[in-house]
Amino acid sequence: MSEKAGTHISHIHDADYEAPYLEKMLTSAALVNETGWGLESLNGKWNFGVDWYDTSRRAKWFLEEGRDPGGRPLPVDWDWEAWERICVPSCWNLARKELRYFEGSGVYTRTFRYLPEREGERAFLRFEGSSYRTSVFLNGSYLGTHDGASTPFCAEISAVAKADNRIVVVARRRVDRVPMENIDWFNYGGIYRDVLLLRTPPAFIKDWFLRLVPDGKFQTIALDVEAAAPGGLPAEGEARLRIPDLGMELPIPVRKGKGSIRFSARPELWSPGNPRLYEIELGFAGSAAASSDTVSERVGFREITVRGRDILLNGKPIFLKGICVHEDHIETGKTTDEATIRATIAHLRELNGNYLRLAHYPHDGRFARIADELGVLLWSEVPVYWAIAFDNPATYADAENQLAELVLRDRNRASVVIWSVGNENDDTDARLSFMSRLAAKARELDGTRPISAACLINHEKLAIEDRLADQLDIIGVNEYYGWYDPDFSKLPRIIENSKPSKPVVLCEFGGDARSGERGSVDDLWTEDKQARLYEKQVEVIGACPYIKGTSPWILYDFRCPRRLNRYQELFNRKGLVDADRKTKKLAFSVMGDFYRSLPD
Ligand code: GCU
């Protein structure tokens, strides 16, 4: 894009001002893993401007052109240091009440010092999550724009970084993408996950994938490594993998930036009952540069496959005893932390569960790390939610990029066992094509995990029938009999009518109850009705031969601007626990008793 400032007049008339920015997108191709020579946090107080009409990008404030060509001062509209201060990471909606429903552009800025510590050092910014279209500028240079509200992205700053730097970031909601505007959760805005400064050697490990080969024998490990050299060139050199507890140390030649190896080993298998993680160290020495890079991580080895109507973990049939969770917290919105993640898993344990559906978008990367450590199975999903513009190529590119960023971030996590390509989409030809391509992309990036999606029941035929099912390894199904459709008798008929040839996971059922609301089992919004609904649901689930897992909707009540009646008050009340994340409802014990009744 031309980084020449326009004039006051040109900024007013340039309707297509965004086009130059979109020529430089920050995608999964630019993603750099979180290791290298060091990570520094850029979290903290940033200055923040409420930019209703995206003027910051229209008028190119990042150029800081405060004078005309003759050096005379201009009446600029920005004032970085005079702005309010906001916490990064956080959701601006919760920073102060006037911003609760703000959906324009948020302009974030701060200064920071950067001094290279070693010869040839490269530097990258890594954002763990920012909603939704995020443009990044450093010292007056435009670095690129990222689309997507829940996946990480990177921008290299080696060429423009100085000792003293000013970063400007503009985050703005999109209503025509992935997801679209109409969603059943609160659209929080801003830089709501960590911002990191990565330092790497000139040639470094850009990505790696270490896993058990899913051949049913549990004795072959595969590793793919990708290394990058300066100027975006593929690196040449040698990687070395060390797994001390397996007594392994192996060289992997890297040619044209890639190296792969398979080797025999008999690792102790990871599972919810035995979340065994191995310390691994992956080094890379580029032949051109004297420097070397090292990645240190903990990896679990396990196999998750499908055989007939069964889901197999390490060759044994497993029932996914789960529940859905949103990344929504009454105080912090979509911003989360380790304590919140651990508390969520503690509630899952109280339900005697072993599995969580992370709805409806990629959750914070720490969730899968902690699930690896604690032994929780995860369904991880991209927000191809409801009525997406399935016929728009730009929307597909956006969805595929978010899927790639999710898979590249988490495919080394044993806890992630299912990739989901979407939720509750109408069975149209355009949707079938769009989501079939997405499922194929997921398999191309990771052939070791089953692919699923939350499909709808065919309500005319009263059967589990969705053309996308042929492209899935596990059929996810959402149904709300006993709630949105009061005629619960349809559910057993659907189970009878359906003859799936592969496992079905009931990935949503439930109903709303306001915590403390009591009445008869027929009174809407009461805990009594919710509990009775759960009793009837688990009776059907328990008797169905092809349902191999379930994740009722949902663990916690969550903010939802579509929910306006006196019981909801802008919350979706289907939680088994109130939005306070403490107060359990009657149905909580119904679900817990059901899971305790199942064999481990
Ligand atoms: C849908 C959807 C959820 C929504 C829920 C509800 O199935 O997948 O995102 O919140 O039902 O209506 O409460």
Coordinates of C-alpha atoms and ligand atoms in Angstrom, one line a residue:
M1 CA 0.0 0.0 0.0
S2 CA 1.1 3.6 -0.6
E3 CA 2.2 4.8 2.8
K4 CA 1.9 8.4 1.7
A5 CA -0.4 10.4 3.8
G6 CA -3.4 11.8 2.0
T7 CA -4.9 15.2 2.5
H8 CA -7.8 16.1 4.7
I9 CA -9.9 16.1 1.5
S10 CA -8.7 12.8 0.1
H11 CA -9.5 11.0 3.4
I12 CA -13.1 12.1 3.1
H13 CA -13.6 10.8 -0.5
D14 CA -11.7 7.6 -0.4
A15 CA -14.6 5.1 -0.1
D16 CA -12.3 2.2 -0.9
Y17 CA -9.7 3.1 1.7
E18 CA -9.4 -0.5 3.0
A19 CA -8.3 -2.1 -0.2
P20 CA -4.6 -1.1 0.1
Y21 CA -4.5 -2.6 3.6
L22 CA -6.0 -5.9 2.4
E23 CA -3.1 -6.3 0.0
K24 CA -1.0 -7.3 3.0
M25 CA -2.8 -9.9 5.1
L26 CA -1.2 -11.6 8.1
T27 CA -2.1 -15.3 7.7
S28 CA -1.2 -18.7 9.0
A29 CA 1.8 -18.6 6.5
A30 CA 3.3 -15.9 8.8
L31 CA 2.7 -17.7 12.0
V32 CA 5.9 -18.3 14.1
N33 CA 5.8 -20.7 17.0
E34 CA 6.2 -19.3 20.5
T35 CA 9.7 -20.3 21.3
G36 CA 13.0 -19.1 19.8
W37 CA 15.5 -17.1 21.8
G38 CA 13.0 -15.4 24.0
L39 CA 9.5 -14.1 24.6
E40 CA 8.8 -10.7 26.0
S41 CA 5.3 -9.6 27.0
L42 CA 3.9 -6.3 25.6
N43 CA 0.9 -6.7 27.8
G44 CA 0.0 -3.8 30.1
K45 CA -1.5 -0.4 29.8
W46 CA -1.8 0.9 26.3
N47 CA -3.3 4.2 25.2
F48 CA -6.7 3.7 23.6
G49 CA -8.8 5.7 21.2
V50 CA -12.5 5.1 20.4
D51 CA -12.5 5.4 16.6
W52 CA -16.2 5.1 15.5
Y53 CA -15.6 5.5 11.8
D54 CA -12.2 3.9 11.3
T55 CA -10.7 7.3 10.8
S56 CA -7.4 6.0 12.0
R57 CA -7.0 3.9 8.9
R58 CA -8.8 6.2 6.5
A59 CA -6.5 9.2 7.5
K60 CA -3.4 7.0 8.1
W61 CA -2.8 8.3 11.6
F62 CA 0.0 5.7 11.9
L63 CA 2.1 8.0 9.7
E64 CA 1.9 10.7 12.4
E65 CA 2.1 13.3 9.6
G66 CA 1.5 16.3 11.9
R67 CA 3.0 18.9 9.5
D68 CA 2.4 19.9 5.8
P69 CA 5.2 19.7 3.2
G70 CA 6.2 23.3 4.3
G71 CA 6.6 22.1 7.9
R72 CA 3.6 24.0 9.1
P73 CA 1.6 22.2 11.9
L74 CA -1.6 20.4 10.9
P75 CA -4.7 20.1 13.0
V76 CA -4.5 16.3 13.4
D77 CA -7.2 14.2 15.1
W78 CA -5.2 11.8 17.1
D79 CA -3.4 12.4 20.4
W80 CA -1.7 9.2 21.4
E81 CA -0.5 10.2 24.9
A82 CA -3.6 12.1 25.8
W83 CA -5.9 9.1 25.3
E84 CA -7.3 6.9 28.1
R85 CA -5.3 3.9 29.2
I86 CA -6.7 0.4 28.7
C87 CA -5.4 -3.0 29.7
V88 CA -4.0 -5.3 27.1
P89 CA -5.2 -8.0 27.1
S90 CA -8.9 -7.1 27.8
C91 CA -12.2 -6.6 26.1
W92 CA -13.0 -2.9 25.6
N93 CA -16.7 -3.6 26.2
L94 CA -15.9 -4.1 29.9
A95 CA -13.4 -1.2 30.3
R96 CA -16.2 1.3 31.0
K97 CA -20.0 1.3 30.6
E98 CA -20.0 3.6 27.6
L99 CA -18.1 1.0 25.7
R100 CA -20.3 -2.0 26.5
Y101 CA -21.9 -2.2 23.0
F102 CA -19.2 -0.3 21.0
E103 CA -18.5 -2.0 17.7
G104 CA -16.3 0.5 15.8
S105 CA -12.5 0.6 15.7
G106 CA -10.4 0.5 18.8
V107 CA -7.0 2.2 18.3
Y108 CA -4.3 0.9 20.6
T109 CA -0.9 2.5 21.0
R110 CA 2.2 2.3 23.2
T111 CA 5.9 2.7 23.0
F112 CA 8.5 0.0 23.8
R113 CA 12.3 -0.5 23.8
Y114 CA 13.9 -3.1 21.6
L115 CA 17.6 -3.8 21.4
P116 CA 18.8 -6.9 19.5
E117 CA 20.7 -9.2 21.9
R118 CA 22.6 -11.3 19.4
E119 CA 24.1 -11.0 15.9
G120 CA 21.5 -11.5 13.2
E121 CA 18.6 -11.6 15.7
R122 CA 15.1 -11.4 14.1
A123 CA 12.1 -10.0 15.9
F124 CA 8.3 -10.7 15.6
L125 CA 5.2 -9.5 17.2
R126 CA 2.8 -12.3 18.1
F127 CA -0.9 -11.6 18.9
E128 CA -2.7 -14.5 20.6
G129 CA -6.2 -13.1 19.8
S130 CA -7.7 -9.8 18.7
S131 CA -11.2 -9.1 17.4
Y132 CA -11.8 -9.0 14.5
R133 CA -9.9 -7.2 11.7
T134 CA -6.6 -6.1 13.2
S135 CA -4.1 -3.8 11.4
V136 CA -0.6 -3.4 12.9
F137 CA 1.7 -0.5 12.4
L138 CA 5.2 0.1 13.8
N139 CA 7.2 3.4 13.6
G140 CA 5.0 4.6 10.8
S141 CA 5.2 1.4 8.7
Y142 CA 2.2 -0.8 7.9
L143 CA 3.0 -4.4 8.9
G144 CA -0.3 -6.1 7.8
T145 CA -3.9 -7.0 8.7
H146 CA -5.3 -10.1 10.3
D147 CA -8.9 -11.4 10.0
G148 CA -10.4 -13.6 12.7
A149 CA -11.2 -13.0 16.4
S150 CA -9.8 -16.1 18.0
T151 CA -6.5 -17.3 16.4
P152 CA -2.9 -16.2 16.8
F153 CA -1.0 -14.2 14.2
C154 CA 2.5 -12.8 13.7
A155 CA 4.2 -9.8 12.0
E156 CA 8.0 -9.6 11.6
I157 CA 9.4 -6.3 12.8
S158 CA 13.2 -6.9 12.2
A159 CA 13.4 -4.3 9.4
V160 CA 11.5 -1.5 11.1
A161 CA 12.2 -1.9 14.8
K162 CA 14.4 0.7 16.5
A163 CA 15.6 1.2 20.1
D164 CA 12.5 3.2 20.8
N165 CA 9.3 2.1 19.0
R166 CA 5.8 3.2 18.7
I167 CA 3.2 0.5 17.9
V168 CA -0.3 1.3 16.7
V169 CA -2.9 -1.4 16.4
V170 CA -6.4 -0.9 15.0
A171 CA -9.0 -3.6 15.8
R172 CA -12.5 -3.5 14.3
R173 CA -15.4 -5.9 14.2
R174 CA -16.5 -7.5 11.0
V175 CA -20.1 -8.5 10.4
D176 CA -19.8 -10.4 7.1
R177 CA -17.2 -13.0 7.9
V178 CA -16.5 -16.0 10.2
P179 CA -18.8 -15.7 12.1
M180 CA -21.3 -13.3 10.6
E181 CA -23.2 -10.7 12.6
N182 CA -26.0 -12.9 13.9
I183 CA -24.5 -15.1 16.7
D184 CA -25.7 -16.3 20.0
W185 CA -23.0 -15.0 22.1
F186 CA -21.6 -11.5 23.0
N187 CA -19.2 -10.1 20.4
Y188 CA -16.4 -8.7 22.6
G189 CA -14.0 -6.3 20.9
G190 CA -10.3 -5.5 21.1
I191 CA -6.9 -7.0 21.8
Y192 CA -8.2 -9.5 24.3
R193 CA -5.3 -12.0 24.4
D194 CA -1.6 -11.6 25.0
V195 CA 0.8 -9.6 22.8
L196 CA 4.3 -11.0 22.7
L197 CA 7.7 -9.9 21.3
L198 CA 9.6 -12.9 19.9
R199 CA 13.3 -12.9 19.3
T200 CA 14.7 -15.7 17.0
P201 CA 18.0 -16.6 15.4
P202 CA 18.4 -15.7 11.7
A203 CA 17.3 -19.2 10.8
F204 CA 14.8 -20.8 13.2
I205 CA 12.1 -23.5 13.7
K206 CA 9.0 -21.9 12.4
D207 CA 6.7 -24.9 13.0
W208 CA 6.8 -28.5 14.0
F209 CA 4.4 -31.4 14.4
L210 CA 5.3 -34.4 16.7
R211 CA 2.8 -37.3 17.1
L212 CA 2.1 -41.0 17.3
V213 CA 1.4 -42.5 13.9
P214 CA -2.3 -43.6 14.1
D215 CA -1.7 -47.1 12.8
G216 CA -3.2 -49.0 15.7
K217 CA 0.2 -50.2 16.9
F218 CA 1.3 -47.2 19.1
Q219 CA 5.0 -47.7 18.4
T220 CA 5.9 -45.2 15.6
I221 CA 6.5 -41.5 16.2
A222 CA 6.5 -39.0 13.4
L223 CA 8.0 -35.5 13.4
D224 CA 7.7 -32.8 10.7
V225 CA 9.8 -29.7 11.1
E226 CA 9.7 -26.4 9.2
A227 CA 12.6 -24.0 9.4
A228 CA 12.8 -20.4 8.1
A229 CA 15.8 -18.3 7.0
P230 CA 16.1 -14.6 6.6
G231 CA 14.1 -12.9 3.9
G232 CA 11.4 -15.6 4.2
L233 CA 13.7 -18.1 2.5
P234 CA 13.4 -21.8 3.4
A235 CA 16.4 -22.8 5.6
E236 CA 18.9 -25.6 5.1
G237 CA 20.6 -27.3 8.0
E238 CA 20.0 -30.0 10.6
A239 CA 17.4 -30.4 13.3
R240 CA 17.9 -32.6 16.4
L241 CA 15.1 -34.2 18.4
R242 CA 15.7 -35.2 22.0
I243 CA 13.2 -37.1 24.1
P244 CA 15.2 -38.0 27.2
D245 CA 12.6 -40.2 28.8
L246 CA 12.6 -42.3 25.7
G247 CA 16.3 -42.2 25.4
M248 CA 16.0 -40.7 21.9
E249 CA 18.3 -38.2 20.2
L250 CA 17.9 -38.1 16.5
P251 CA 19.2 -35.9 13.6
I252 CA 16.7 -34.7 11.0
P253 CA 18.2 -33.2 7.8
V254 CA 16.3 -30.0 6.8
R255 CA 16.3 -29.3 3.1
K256 CA 14.4 -26.4 1.4
G257 CA 13.0 -25.6 4.8
K258 CA 11.5 -29.0 5.6
G259 CA 12.6 -32.1 7.5
S260 CA 10.7 -35.2 8.5
I261 CA 11.4 -38.4 10.4
R262 CA 9.7 -41.5 11.6
F263 CA 11.1 -43.7 14.3
S264 CA 10.1 -46.7 16.5
A265 CA 9.4 -46.0 20.1
R266 CA 7.0 -47.3 22.7
P267 CA 5.9 -44.2 24.7
E268 CA 3.6 -44.5 27.7
L269 CA 0.3 -43.5 26.1
W270 CA -1.4 -40.3 27.1
S271 CA -5.0 -40.6 28.3
P272 CA -7.5 -38.8 30.7
G273 CA -6.6 -41.4 33.3
N274 CA -2.8 -41.1 32.7
P275 CA -2.0 -37.7 31.1
R276 CA 1.7 -38.7 30.5
L277 CA 3.7 -35.9 28.9
Y278 CA 7.2 -36.2 27.7
E279 CA 9.8 -33.3 27.8
I280 CA 11.0 -32.9 24.3
E281 CA 13.7 -30.6 22.9
L282 CA 13.9 -29.8 19.2
G283 CA 17.0 -27.9 18.0
F284 CA 17.9 -26.5 14.6
A285 CA 21.3 -25.4 13.3
G286 CA 21.1 -23.6 10.0
S287 CA 24.0 -24.4 7.7
A288 CA 24.2 -20.7 6.7
A289 CA 24.1 -19.0 10.1
A290 CA 26.2 -19.8 13.1
S291 CA 23.1 -19.5 15.3
S292 CA 20.9 -22.3 16.5
D293 CA 17.3 -22.4 17.7
T294 CA 15.8 -24.6 20.4
V295 CA 12.2 -25.5 21.1
S296 CA 11.4 -27.1 24.5
E297 CA 7.9 -28.4 25.0
R298 CA 5.9 -31.2 26.7
V299 CA 4.1 -33.6 24.4
G300 CA 1.6 -36.5 25.0
F301 CA 1.5 -39.5 22.7
R302 CA -1.9 -41.0 22.1
E303 CA -4.0 -42.2 19.2
I304 CA -7.6 -41.1 18.6
T305 CA -9.4 -42.9 15.7
V306 CA -12.9 -44.1 14.6
R307 CA -13.8 -47.7 13.9
G308 CA -17.4 -48.3 12.8
R309 CA -19.6 -46.6 15.3
D310 CA -16.9 -46.4 18.0
I311 CA -14.4 -43.7 19.0
L312 CA -11.2 -45.3 20.0
L313 CA -8.6 -43.8 22.3
N314 CA -5.4 -45.8 22.2
G315 CA -7.3 -48.6 20.6
K316 CA -10.1 -48.8 23.2
P317 CA -13.7 -47.6 22.8
I318 CA -14.4 -44.4 24.7
F319 CA -17.5 -42.4 25.6
L320 CA -17.0 -38.6 25.6
K321 CA -18.5 -37.4 28.9
G322 CA -18.5 -33.8 28.3
I323 CA -20.1 -30.4 28.3
C324 CA -19.9 -27.2 26.1
V325 CA -18.1 -24.1 27.3
H326 CA -18.0 -20.6 25.8
E327 CA -15.0 -18.3 26.5
D328 CA -17.3 -15.8 28.3
H329 CA -16.7 -14.6 31.8
I330 CA -19.0 -12.1 33.6
E331 CA -16.0 -9.9 34.7
T332 CA -13.5 -10.4 31.9
G333 CA -15.5 -11.3 28.9
K334 CA -13.6 -13.4 26.3
T335 CA -10.3 -12.7 28.1
T336 CA -9.3 -15.7 30.2
D337 CA -6.5 -16.8 32.5
E338 CA -5.0 -20.0 33.9
A339 CA -7.1 -20.0 37.1
T340 CA -10.4 -19.7 35.1
I341 CA -9.4 -22.6 32.8
R342 CA -8.5 -24.8 35.8
A343 CA -11.7 -23.9 37.6
T344 CA -13.7 -24.9 34.5
I345 CA -11.9 -28.3 34.4
A346 CA -12.6 -28.7 38.1
H347 CA -16.3 -28.3 37.4
L348 CA -16.0 -30.9 34.6
R349 CA -14.4 -33.2 37.2
E350 CA -17.4 -32.7 39.5
L351 CA -19.6 -33.9 36.6
N352 CA -17.3 -36.9 36.3
G353 CA -16.6 -35.7 32.8
N354 CA -13.5 -36.3 30.6
Y355 CA -14.3 -34.0 27.7
L356 CA -15.1 -30.4 26.8
R357 CA -16.5 -28.9 23.6
L358 CA -14.7 -25.6 23.2
A359 CA -17.6 -23.7 21.5
H360 CA -17.8 -22.0 19.0
Y361 CA -14.3 -20.7 18.1
P362 CA -10.7 -21.4 19.1
H363 CA -10.2 -20.9 22.8
D364 CA -7.1 -19.4 24.4
G365 CA -4.0 -21.6 23.6
R366 CA -3.5 -22.2 27.3
F367 CA -6.7 -24.3 27.4
A368 CA -5.2 -27.2 25.5
R369 CA -1.9 -26.9 27.3
I370 CA -3.7 -27.3 30.7
A371 CA -5.9 -30.0 29.3
D372 CA -2.8 -31.9 28.2
E373 CA -1.5 -31.7 31.8
L374 CA -4.8 -32.6 33.5
G375 CA -6.0 -35.2 31.0
V376 CA -9.1 -33.6 29.4
L377 CA -10.2 -34.4 25.8
L378 CA -11.1 -31.4 23.7
W379 CA -13.4 -30.7 20.7
S380 CA -11.9 -27.6 19.0
E381 CA -13.9 -25.5 16.5
V382 CA -13.8 -22.7 14.0
P383 CA -16.7 -20.2 14.1
V384 CA -18.4 -21.3 10.8
Y385 CA -21.6 -20.6 12.7
W386 CA -25.2 -20.5 11.4
A387 CA -25.7 -18.5 8.2
I388 CA -22.2 -17.9 6.8
A389 CA -21.7 -16.4 3.3
F390 CA -20.9 -19.8 2.0
D391 CA -20.8 -18.6 -1.6
N392 CA -18.2 -15.8 -0.9
P393 CA -14.6 -16.8 -1.7
A394 CA -13.2 -14.2 0.7
T395 CA -15.3 -15.8 3.5
Y396 CA -13.9 -19.3 2.6
A397 CA -10.3 -17.9 2.6
D398 CA -11.0 -16.4 6.0
A399 CA -12.5 -19.6 7.5
E400 CA -9.6 -21.7 6.0
N401 CA -7.0 -19.4 7.4
Q402 CA -8.6 -19.5 10.9
L403 CA -8.7 -23.3 10.7
A404 CA -5.0 -23.3 9.7
E405 CA -4.0 -21.0 12.5
L406 CA -5.9 -23.1 15.0
V407 CA -4.4 -26.4 13.8
L408 CA -0.9 -25.1 13.6
R409 CA -1.2 -23.7 17.1
D410 CA -2.6 -26.8 18.8
R411 CA -1.8 -29.9 16.7
N412 CA 1.0 -30.9 19.2
R413 CA -1.6 -31.0 22.0
A414 CA -2.7 -34.6 22.9
S415 CA -5.9 -33.2 24.5
V416 CA -7.3 -31.9 21.2
V417 CA -9.0 -35.0 19.8
I418 CA -11.6 -33.5 17.3
W419 CA -11.4 -30.6 14.9
S420 CA -14.8 -29.2 14.1
V421 CA -15.4 -27.2 10.9
G422 CA -18.6 -25.5 12.1
N423 CA -21.9 -25.4 13.9
E424 CA -25.6 -25.6 12.9
N425 CA -25.4 -24.7 9.3
D426 CA -28.3 -25.1 6.8
D427 CA -27.7 -28.1 4.5
T428 CA -27.4 -26.2 1.2
D429 CA -25.2 -27.0 -1.8
A430 CA -23.0 -23.9 -1.1
R431 CA -22.5 -24.9 2.6
L432 CA -21.8 -28.5 1.6
S433 CA -19.0 -27.4 -0.8
F434 CA -17.6 -24.8 1.7
M435 CA -17.5 -27.2 4.7
S436 CA -16.3 -30.2 2.6
R437 CA -13.3 -28.1 1.5
L438 CA -12.7 -27.1 5.1
A439 CA -12.8 -30.7 6.3
A440 CA -10.3 -31.7 3.6
K441 CA -8.0 -28.8 4.6
A442 CA -8.1 -29.9 8.3
R443 CA -7.1 -33.5 7.2
E444 CA -4.3 -32.0 5.0
L445 CA -2.9 -30.1 8.0
D446 CA -3.4 -33.0 10.4
G447 CA -4.3 -36.5 9.4
T448 CA -4.3 -37.8 12.9
R449 CA -7.5 -36.5 14.3
P450 CA -11.2 -37.1 13.5
I451 CA -13.1 -34.3 11.8
S452 CA -16.6 -33.3 12.9
A453 CA -19.1 -30.5 12.9
A454 CA -22.3 -29.8 14.8
C455 CA -25.0 -30.7 12.4
L456 CA -28.8 -30.1 12.6
I457 CA -31.4 -32.8 12.7
N458 CA -33.4 -33.3 9.5
H459 CA -36.7 -32.2 11.1
E460 CA -38.9 -33.2 8.2
K461 CA -37.6 -36.7 8.1
L462 CA -37.1 -36.8 11.9
A463 CA -33.7 -38.3 11.3
I464 CA -30.0 -37.6 11.7
E465 CA -29.4 -36.8 8.1
D466 CA -27.0 -34.2 6.8
R467 CA -25.1 -34.4 3.5
L468 CA -22.0 -33.1 5.2
A469 CA -21.9 -36.3 7.4
D470 CA -20.2 -38.2 4.5
Q471 CA -17.2 -35.8 4.9
L472 CA -17.0 -36.2 8.7
D473 CA -15.4 -38.9 10.8
I474 CA -17.8 -38.2 13.7
I475 CA -21.3 -36.8 13.2
G476 CA -22.0 -34.0 15.7
V477 CA -25.7 -33.4 16.3
N478 CA -27.5 -30.5 18.1
E479 CA -31.1 -31.0 19.3
Y480 CA -33.3 -29.2 21.7
Y481 CA -36.3 -31.5 22.1
G482 CA -38.0 -30.6 25.3
W483 CA -37.1 -26.9 24.9
Y484 CA -37.3 -25.2 21.5
D485 CA -39.5 -28.1 20.4
P486 CA -41.6 -29.1 23.4
D487 CA -42.5 -32.4 21.8
F488 CA -39.9 -34.6 23.4
S489 CA -41.4 -37.7 21.9
K490 CA -39.7 -36.9 18.6
L491 CA -36.2 -37.6 20.0
P492 CA -36.6 -41.4 20.5
R493 CA -38.2 -41.5 17.0
I494 CA -35.2 -39.7 15.6
I495 CA -32.9 -42.2 17.3
E496 CA -35.0 -45.0 15.8
N497 CA -35.2 -43.6 12.3
S498 CA -31.4 -42.9 12.1
K499 CA -28.9 -45.5 10.9
P500 CA -25.6 -43.7 11.1
S501 CA -22.6 -45.7 9.9
K502 CA -20.2 -43.7 12.1
P503 CA -20.1 -42.4 15.7
V504 CA -22.6 -39.7 16.7
V505 CA -21.7 -37.1 19.4
L506 CA -24.7 -35.3 20.8
C507 CA -22.9 -31.9 20.9
E508 CA -25.8 -29.8 22.2
F509 CA -29.0 -30.3 24.1
G510 CA -30.5 -28.4 27.0
G511 CA -32.8 -25.6 28.1
D512 CA -32.7 -22.4 30.1
A513 CA -33.2 -22.0 33.8
R514 CA -32.7 -18.8 35.8
S515 CA -30.7 -19.8 38.9
G516 CA -33.0 -20.0 41.9
E517 CA -36.2 -20.0 39.8
R518 CA -38.3 -22.9 41.1
G519 CA -41.7 -24.3 40.0
S520 CA -43.1 -27.4 38.4
V521 CA -41.3 -29.5 35.8
D522 CA -43.4 -27.9 33.2
D523 CA -42.7 -24.3 34.1
L524 CA -40.3 -22.6 31.6
W525 CA -37.2 -21.0 33.0
T526 CA -37.3 -23.0 36.2
E527 CA -34.5 -25.2 37.5
D528 CA -37.1 -27.9 37.9
K529 CA -38.0 -28.0 34.2
Q530 CA -34.3 -27.9 33.2
A531 CA -33.5 -30.9 35.5
R532 CA -36.5 -32.9 34.2
L533 CA -35.4 -32.1 30.6
Y534 CA -31.9 -33.5 31.4
E535 CA -33.4 -36.6 33.0
K536 CA -35.3 -37.3 29.8
Q537 CA -32.4 -36.5 27.6
V538 CA -29.9 -38.8 29.4
E539 CA -32.4 -41.6 29.4
V540 CA -32.5 -41.5 25.6
I541 CA -28.7 -41.0 25.3
G542 CA -27.9 -43.9 27.6
A543 CA -30.1 -46.3 25.5
C544 CA -28.8 -45.2 22.1
P545 CA -26.2 -47.7 20.6
Y546 CA -24.5 -45.1 18.3
I547 CA -24.2 -42.0 20.5
K548 CA -20.6 -42.1 21.7
G549 CA -20.4 -38.9 23.5
T550 CA -22.4 -35.9 24.6
S551 CA -21.7 -32.3 25.6
P552 CA -24.9 -30.6 26.8
W553 CA -25.3 -26.9 26.2
I554 CA -23.7 -25.4 28.4
L555 CA -21.6 -25.3 31.6
Y556 CA -22.0 -21.6 32.5
D557 CA -24.7 -19.0 31.7
F558 CA -23.2 -16.5 29.3
R559 CA -23.8 -13.0 28.0
C560 CA -26.0 -12.9 24.9
P561 CA -27.5 -9.7 23.4
R562 CA -30.3 -11.7 21.7
R563 CA -31.8 -12.9 25.0
L564 CA -34.2 -10.1 26.2
N565 CA -36.9 -11.7 28.4
R566 CA -37.2 -11.1 32.2
Y567 CA -35.5 -14.4 33.0
Q568 CA -32.6 -13.9 30.6
E569 CA -31.8 -10.2 31.0
L570 CA -29.2 -10.4 28.2
F571 CA -27.9 -13.8 29.2
N572 CA -28.3 -17.2 27.8
R573 CA -29.4 -19.2 30.8
K574 CA -28.8 -22.8 29.6
G575 CA -25.8 -23.1 32.0
L576 CA -25.8 -25.9 34.6
V577 CA -24.0 -23.2 36.6
D578 CA -24.9 -19.6 36.9
A579 CA -22.8 -16.9 35.3
D580 CA -21.2 -16.4 38.7
R581 CA -19.4 -19.7 38.0
K582 CA -20.3 -20.9 41.5
T583 CA -24.1 -21.5 41.8
K584 CA -25.0 -24.9 40.5
K585 CA -28.5 -25.6 39.2
L586 CA -30.5 -28.8 39.9
A587 CA -29.6 -30.2 36.4
F588 CA -25.9 -30.2 37.3
S589 CA -26.3 -33.3 39.5
V590 CA -28.5 -35.0 36.9
M591 CA -25.7 -34.8 34.4
G592 CA -23.1 -35.8 37.0
D593 CA -25.1 -38.8 38.1
F594 CA -25.5 -39.9 34.4
Y595 CA -21.8 -39.7 33.8
R596 CA -21.0 -41.5 37.0
S597 CA -23.3 -44.3 35.9
L598 CA -21.3 -44.9 32.7
P599 CA -18.2 -47.2 32.7
D600 CA -14.9 -45.4 32.7
Ligands
GCU1 C1 -27.6 -23.4 19.3 C2 -26.2 -22.8 19.2 C3 -25.7 -22.2 20.4 C4 -26.9 -21.5 21.1 C5 -27.8 -22.5 21.6 C6 -29.1 -21.8 22.2 O1 -27.6 -24.7 19.1 O2 -25.3 -23.8 18.7 O3 -24.7 -21.3 20.1 O4 -26.4 -20.7 22.2 O5 -28.3 -23.3 20.5 O6 -30.0 -21.6 21.5 O7 -29.0 -21.5 23.4

